[in-house]
Amino acid sequence: MAPYFQTVKSFADVPFTGEDGQGGVETEAFLAASDGLVQLFDLLGSGVFGFVQADIRGNINGVRARYDSHKDASRTLEELVQSEKNEPHRHATPCLVRLIRGLLFTCRALQHMQRDTSCELHVCFRRAYDEVLRHHHNFVIRGVVGVAIRATPHRHAFYTSIAQGEPFDELDVELARWLEGLDRIVGSVRAFLESGGFGKV
């Protein structure tokens, strides 16, 4: 089996439109990279964060359905949202809000993992959950999340699953690049959605 980052599209390779690279996020490439992120949760073990994985997959499908039916008006995520804003029943926009939220959670957890090399994975995901998702959930869901976080594999086991024999130092370089791209996308789309009143990430 090939290393994870050799099998998926990197968020670092998702282009921003515009000559200065400061335009919108290209929808098709973003969706391809998001599909790859869903596979990352498989490496966390059977059932762990299955609810997050299912939520991300469902929201990808919601955004993709809009893109497939309105491609000319949805070349970027920002165009997609703008094209839907005057419709009585918006579906893709709330899907995008929830998708960005899920991506932000994953991004923060893996950033914690990279910055604190002595920190176990469950601690990194707990920190990210408290920062990003906890205030969106009720008491029952928080309990389910707590169980899932405690079942997170050890850091070394997770790295081994992603690396598939690749040296860990090379993996860290690829992960840092992937996270930098993801962080830029999430930050840009989040600012667009919240400033435009389209939803709170």
mmCIF file of C-alpha atoms in Angstrom:
data_model
loop_
_atom_site.group_PDB
_atom_site.id
_atom_site.type_symbol
_atom_site.label_atom_id
_atom_site.label_comp_id
_atom_site.label_asym_id
_atom_site.label_seq_id
_atom_site.Cartn_x
_atom_site.Cartn_y
_atom_site.Cartn_z
ATOM 1 C CA MET A 1 0.000 0.000 0.000
ATOM 2 C CA ALA A 2 1.352 3.442 -0.957
ATOM 3 C CA PRO A 3 1.846 6.197 1.635
ATOM 4 C CA TYR A 4 -1.347 8.175 2.248
ATOM 5 C CA PHE A 5 -0.102 11.439 0.769
ATOM 6 C CA GLN A 6 0.838 9.706 -2.487
ATOM 7 C CA THR A 7 -2.717 8.432 -2.971
ATOM 8 C CA VAL A 8 -4.785 11.593 -2.460
ATOM 9 C CA LYS A 9 -4.934 15.116 -3.838
ATOM 10 C CA SER A 10 -3.198 17.530 -1.494
ATOM 11 C CA PHE A 11 -4.953 20.661 -0.282
ATOM 12 C CA ALA A 12 -1.662 22.378 -1.105
ATOM 13 C CA ASP A 13 -2.442 21.724 -4.784
ATOM 14 C CA VAL A 14 -5.932 23.247 -4.708
ATOM 15 C CA PRO A 15 -5.643 26.501 -6.678
ATOM 16 C CA PHE A 16 -7.004 29.899 -5.833
ATOM 17 C CA THR A 17 -8.255 31.839 -8.853
ATOM 18 C CA GLY A 18 -6.991 35.257 -9.849
ATOM 19 C CA GLU A 19 -3.612 36.425 -11.064
ATOM 20 C CA ASP A 20 -2.407 37.088 -7.521
ATOM 21 C CA GLY A 21 -3.720 33.796 -6.190
ATOM 22 C CA GLN A 22 -6.049 35.675 -3.847
ATOM 23 C CA GLY A 23 -9.294 34.799 -5.604
ATOM 24 C CA GLY A 24 -11.775 32.042 -4.854
ATOM 25 C CA VAL A 25 -11.061 28.388 -4.119
ATOM 26 C CA GLU A 26 -11.449 26.173 -7.184
ATOM 27 C CA THR A 27 -14.428 23.923 -6.449
ATOM 28 C CA GLU A 28 -13.532 20.770 -8.361
ATOM 29 C CA ALA A 29 -10.002 20.524 -6.926
ATOM 30 C CA PHE A 30 -11.279 21.299 -3.420
ATOM 31 C CA LEU A 31 -13.817 18.485 -3.612
ATOM 32 C CA ALA A 32 -11.150 16.046 -4.818
ATOM 33 C CA ALA A 33 -8.881 16.948 -1.891
ATOM 34 C CA SER A 34 -11.815 16.669 0.526
ATOM 35 C CA ASP A 35 -12.552 13.167 -0.780
ATOM 36 C CA GLY A 36 -8.982 12.285 0.155
ATOM 37 C CA LEU A 37 -9.452 13.591 3.680
ATOM 38 C CA VAL A 38 -12.370 11.197 4.196
ATOM 39 C CA GLN A 39 -9.907 8.325 3.631
ATOM 40 C CA LEU A 40 -7.706 9.700 6.406
ATOM 41 C CA PHE A 41 -10.350 8.782 8.974
ATOM 42 C CA ASP A 42 -10.158 5.137 7.863
ATOM 43 C CA LEU A 43 -6.584 5.153 9.148
ATOM 44 C CA LEU A 44 -7.807 6.093 12.617
ATOM 45 C CA GLY A 45 -9.399 2.656 12.925
ATOM 46 C CA SER A 46 -12.809 1.102 12.509
ATOM 47 C CA GLY A 47 -15.587 3.273 13.857
ATOM 48 C CA VAL A 48 -13.368 5.969 15.339
ATOM 49 C CA PHE A 49 -14.830 9.347 14.355
ATOM 50 C CA GLY A 50 -17.227 7.538 12.029
ATOM 51 C CA PHE A 51 -19.790 10.253 12.727
ATOM 52 C CA VAL A 52 -17.339 12.964 11.609
ATOM 53 C CA GLN A 53 -16.398 10.985 8.520
ATOM 54 C CA ALA A 54 -20.064 10.443 7.603
ATOM 55 C CA ASP A 55 -20.833 14.131 8.163
ATOM 56 C CA ILE A 56 -17.919 15.257 5.994
ATOM 57 C CA ARG A 57 -18.834 12.790 3.247
ATOM 58 C CA GLY A 58 -22.479 13.904 3.269
ATOM 59 C CA ASN A 59 -21.507 17.565 3.073
ATOM 60 C CA ILE A 60 -19.054 16.888 0.229
ATOM 61 C CA ASN A 61 -21.926 15.235 -1.634
ATOM 62 C CA GLY A 62 -24.167 18.242 -0.993
ATOM 63 C CA VAL A 63 -21.617 20.695 -2.387
ATOM 64 C CA ARG A 64 -20.798 18.385 -5.307
ATOM 65 C CA ALA A 65 -24.466 18.046 -6.276
ATOM 66 C CA ARG A 66 -24.700 21.823 -6.651
ATOM 67 C CA TYR A 67 -21.414 21.963 -8.551
ATOM 68 C CA ASP A 68 -22.502 19.215 -10.954
ATOM 69 C CA SER A 69 -25.839 20.911 -11.678
ATOM 70 C CA HIS A 70 -24.489 24.488 -11.952
ATOM 71 C CA LYS A 71 -20.873 24.147 -13.083
ATOM 72 C CA ASP A 72 -20.676 27.440 -14.947
ATOM 73 C CA ALA A 73 -21.794 29.325 -11.847
ATOM 74 C CA SER A 74 -19.760 27.257 -9.386
ATOM 75 C CA ARG A 75 -16.158 27.334 -10.592
ATOM 76 C CA THR A 76 -15.112 28.506 -7.144
ATOM 77 C CA LEU A 77 -16.711 27.830 -3.771
ATOM 78 C CA GLU A 78 -17.444 31.524 -3.434
ATOM 79 C CA GLU A 79 -19.243 31.611 -6.795
ATOM 80 C CA LEU A 80 -21.220 28.526 -5.816
ATOM 81 C CA VAL A 81 -22.476 30.184 -2.631
ATOM 82 C CA GLN A 82 -23.284 33.453 -4.411
ATOM 83 C CA SER A 83 -25.212 31.621 -7.140
ATOM 84 C CA GLU A 84 -27.414 29.936 -4.539
ATOM 85 C CA LYS A 85 -28.046 32.846 -2.164
ATOM 86 C CA ASN A 86 -31.293 34.091 -3.741
ATOM 87 C CA GLU A 87 -32.894 30.651 -4.003
ATOM 88 C CA PRO A 88 -35.682 29.820 -1.549
ATOM 89 C CA HIS A 89 -34.183 26.478 -0.525
ATOM 90 C CA ARG A 90 -30.416 26.571 -0.198
ATOM 91 C CA HIS A 91 -28.728 23.215 0.347
ATOM 92 C CA ALA A 92 -25.119 23.512 -0.807
ATOM 93 C CA THR A 93 -24.309 26.550 1.322
ATOM 94 C CA PRO A 94 -25.108 24.969 4.717
ATOM 95 C CA CYS A 95 -23.304 21.822 3.513
ATOM 96 C CA LEU A 96 -20.229 23.939 2.783
ATOM 97 C CA VAL A 97 -20.419 25.604 6.211
ATOM 98 C CA ARG A 98 -20.491 22.206 7.932
ATOM 99 C CA LEU A 99 -17.782 20.836 5.638
ATOM 100 C CA ILE A 100 -15.425 23.717 6.425
ATOM 101 C CA ARG A 101 -16.150 23.152 10.120
ATOM 102 C CA GLY A 102 -15.196 19.478 9.828
ATOM 103 C CA LEU A 103 -12.061 20.331 7.867
ATOM 104 C CA LEU A 104 -11.096 22.945 10.465
ATOM 105 C CA PHE A 105 -11.457 20.357 13.231
ATOM 106 C CA THR A 106 -9.190 17.911 11.392
ATOM 107 C CA CYS A 107 -6.704 20.632 10.519
ATOM 108 C CA ARG A 108 -6.405 21.846 14.110
ATOM 109 C CA ALA A 109 -5.987 18.309 15.494
ATOM 110 C CA LEU A 110 -3.162 17.475 13.092
ATOM 111 C CA GLN A 111 -1.522 20.862 13.626
ATOM 112 C CA HIS A 112 -1.469 20.146 17.369
ATOM 113 C CA MET A 113 0.067 16.752 16.596
ATOM 114 C CA GLN A 114 2.845 18.304 14.512
ATOM 115 C CA ARG A 115 3.619 21.157 16.895
ATOM 116 C CA ASP A 116 3.713 19.019 20.055
ATOM 117 C CA THR A 117 5.713 15.948 19.103
ATOM 118 C CA SER A 118 5.299 14.379 22.559
ATOM 119 C CA CYS A 119 1.503 14.702 22.542
ATOM 120 C CA GLU A 120 -0.656 11.646 21.989
ATOM 121 C CA LEU A 121 -3.283 11.780 19.272
ATOM 122 C CA HIS A 122 -6.302 11.680 21.586
ATOM 123 C CA VAL A 123 -5.071 14.834 23.334
ATOM 124 C CA CYS A 124 -4.645 16.603 19.973
ATOM 125 C CA PHE A 125 -8.157 15.683 18.881
ATOM 126 C CA ARG A 126 -9.604 16.702 22.251
ATOM 127 C CA ARG A 127 -7.984 20.128 21.966
ATOM 128 C CA ALA A 128 -9.291 20.537 18.412
ATOM 129 C CA TYR A 129 -12.779 19.402 19.419
ATOM 130 C CA ASP A 130 -12.935 21.893 22.271
ATOM 131 C CA GLU A 131 -11.776 24.686 19.962
ATOM 132 C CA VAL A 132 -13.938 23.970 16.918
ATOM 133 C CA LEU A 133 -16.898 21.659 17.477
ATOM 134 C CA ARG A 134 -17.824 21.432 21.140
ATOM 135 C CA HIS A 135 -19.985 24.569 21.222
ATOM 136 C CA HIS A 136 -22.043 23.227 18.291
ATOM 137 C CA HIS A 137 -22.997 20.012 20.137
ATOM 138 C CA ASN A 138 -25.405 19.126 22.913
ATOM 139 C CA PHE A 139 -24.569 17.097 25.999
ATOM 140 C CA VAL A 140 -25.374 13.728 24.386
ATOM 141 C CA ILE A 141 -23.214 14.288 21.319
ATOM 142 C CA ARG A 142 -20.351 15.535 23.484
ATOM 143 C CA GLY A 143 -20.477 12.218 25.314
ATOM 144 C CA VAL A 144 -20.310 10.248 22.067
ATOM 145 C CA VAL A 145 -17.363 12.352 20.933
ATOM 146 C CA GLY A 146 -15.589 11.743 24.228
ATOM 147 C CA VAL A 147 -15.828 7.975 23.713
ATOM 148 C CA ALA A 148 -14.537 8.290 20.137
ATOM 149 C CA ILE A 149 -11.606 10.451 21.186
ATOM 150 C CA ARG A 150 -10.563 7.953 23.855
ATOM 151 C CA ALA A 151 -10.514 5.240 21.147
ATOM 152 C CA THR A 152 -8.094 7.197 18.953
ATOM 153 C CA PRO A 153 -4.993 5.106 18.161
ATOM 154 C CA HIS A 154 -1.576 5.916 19.549
ATOM 155 C CA ARG A 155 0.428 8.519 17.701
ATOM 156 C CA HIS A 156 3.046 6.034 16.440
ATOM 157 C CA ALA A 157 0.375 3.647 15.111
ATOM 158 C CA PHE A 158 -1.325 6.477 13.228
ATOM 159 C CA TYR A 159 1.952 7.656 11.705
ATOM 160 C CA THR A 160 2.754 4.094 10.677
ATOM 161 C CA SER A 161 -0.630 3.760 8.947
ATOM 162 C CA ILE A 162 -0.146 6.993 7.006
ATOM 163 C CA ALA A 163 3.495 6.350 6.148
ATOM 164 C CA GLN A 164 3.208 2.750 4.926
ATOM 165 C CA GLY A 165 6.966 2.361 5.180
ATOM 166 C CA GLU A 166 7.895 5.922 4.263
ATOM 167 C CA PRO A 167 10.350 7.571 6.703
ATOM 168 C CA PHE A 168 8.526 9.658 9.302
ATOM 169 C CA ASP A 169 10.620 12.753 8.594
ATOM 170 C CA GLU A 170 9.520 12.686 4.944
ATOM 171 C CA LEU A 171 5.942 12.169 6.069
ATOM 172 C CA ASP A 172 6.177 15.226 8.328
ATOM 173 C CA VAL A 173 7.266 17.382 5.390
ATOM 174 C CA GLU A 174 4.304 16.212 3.304
ATOM 175 C CA LEU A 175 1.907 16.606 6.207
ATOM 176 C CA ALA A 176 3.113 20.149 6.890
ATOM 177 C CA ARG A 177 2.553 21.084 3.235
ATOM 178 C CA TRP A 178 -0.912 19.467 3.258
ATOM 179 C CA LEU A 179 -1.867 21.280 6.471
ATOM 180 C CA GLU A 180 -0.588 24.621 5.210
ATOM 181 C CA GLY A 181 -2.810 24.296 2.144
ATOM 182 C CA LEU A 182 -5.801 23.160 4.193
ATOM 183 C CA ASP A 183 -5.346 25.956 6.731
ATOM 184 C CA ARG A 184 -5.237 28.578 3.982
ATOM 185 C CA ILE A 185 -8.387 27.237 2.319
ATOM 186 C CA VAL A 186 -10.343 26.889 5.555
ATOM 187 C CA GLY A 187 -9.342 30.376 6.678
ATOM 188 C CA SER A 188 -10.299 31.977 3.380
ATOM 189 C CA VAL A 189 -13.652 30.219 2.966
ATOM 190 C CA ARG A 190 -14.532 30.685 6.633
ATOM 191 C CA ALA A 191 -13.934 34.440 6.370
ATOM 192 C CA PHE A 192 -16.044 34.600 3.210
ATOM 193 C CA LEU A 193 -18.951 32.642 4.729
ATOM 194 C CA GLU A 194 -19.025 34.491 8.035
ATOM 195 C CA SER A 195 -18.512 37.988 6.659
ATOM 196 C CA GLY A 196 -21.234 37.404 4.089
ATOM 197 C CA GLY A 197 -23.711 36.101 6.654
ATOM 198 C CA PHE A 198 -23.854 32.654 5.011
ATOM 199 C CA GLY A 199 -23.163 30.686 8.192
ATOM 200 C CA LYS A 200 -21.021 30.398 11.289
ATOM 201 C CA VAL A 201 -18.128 27.960 11.073
#
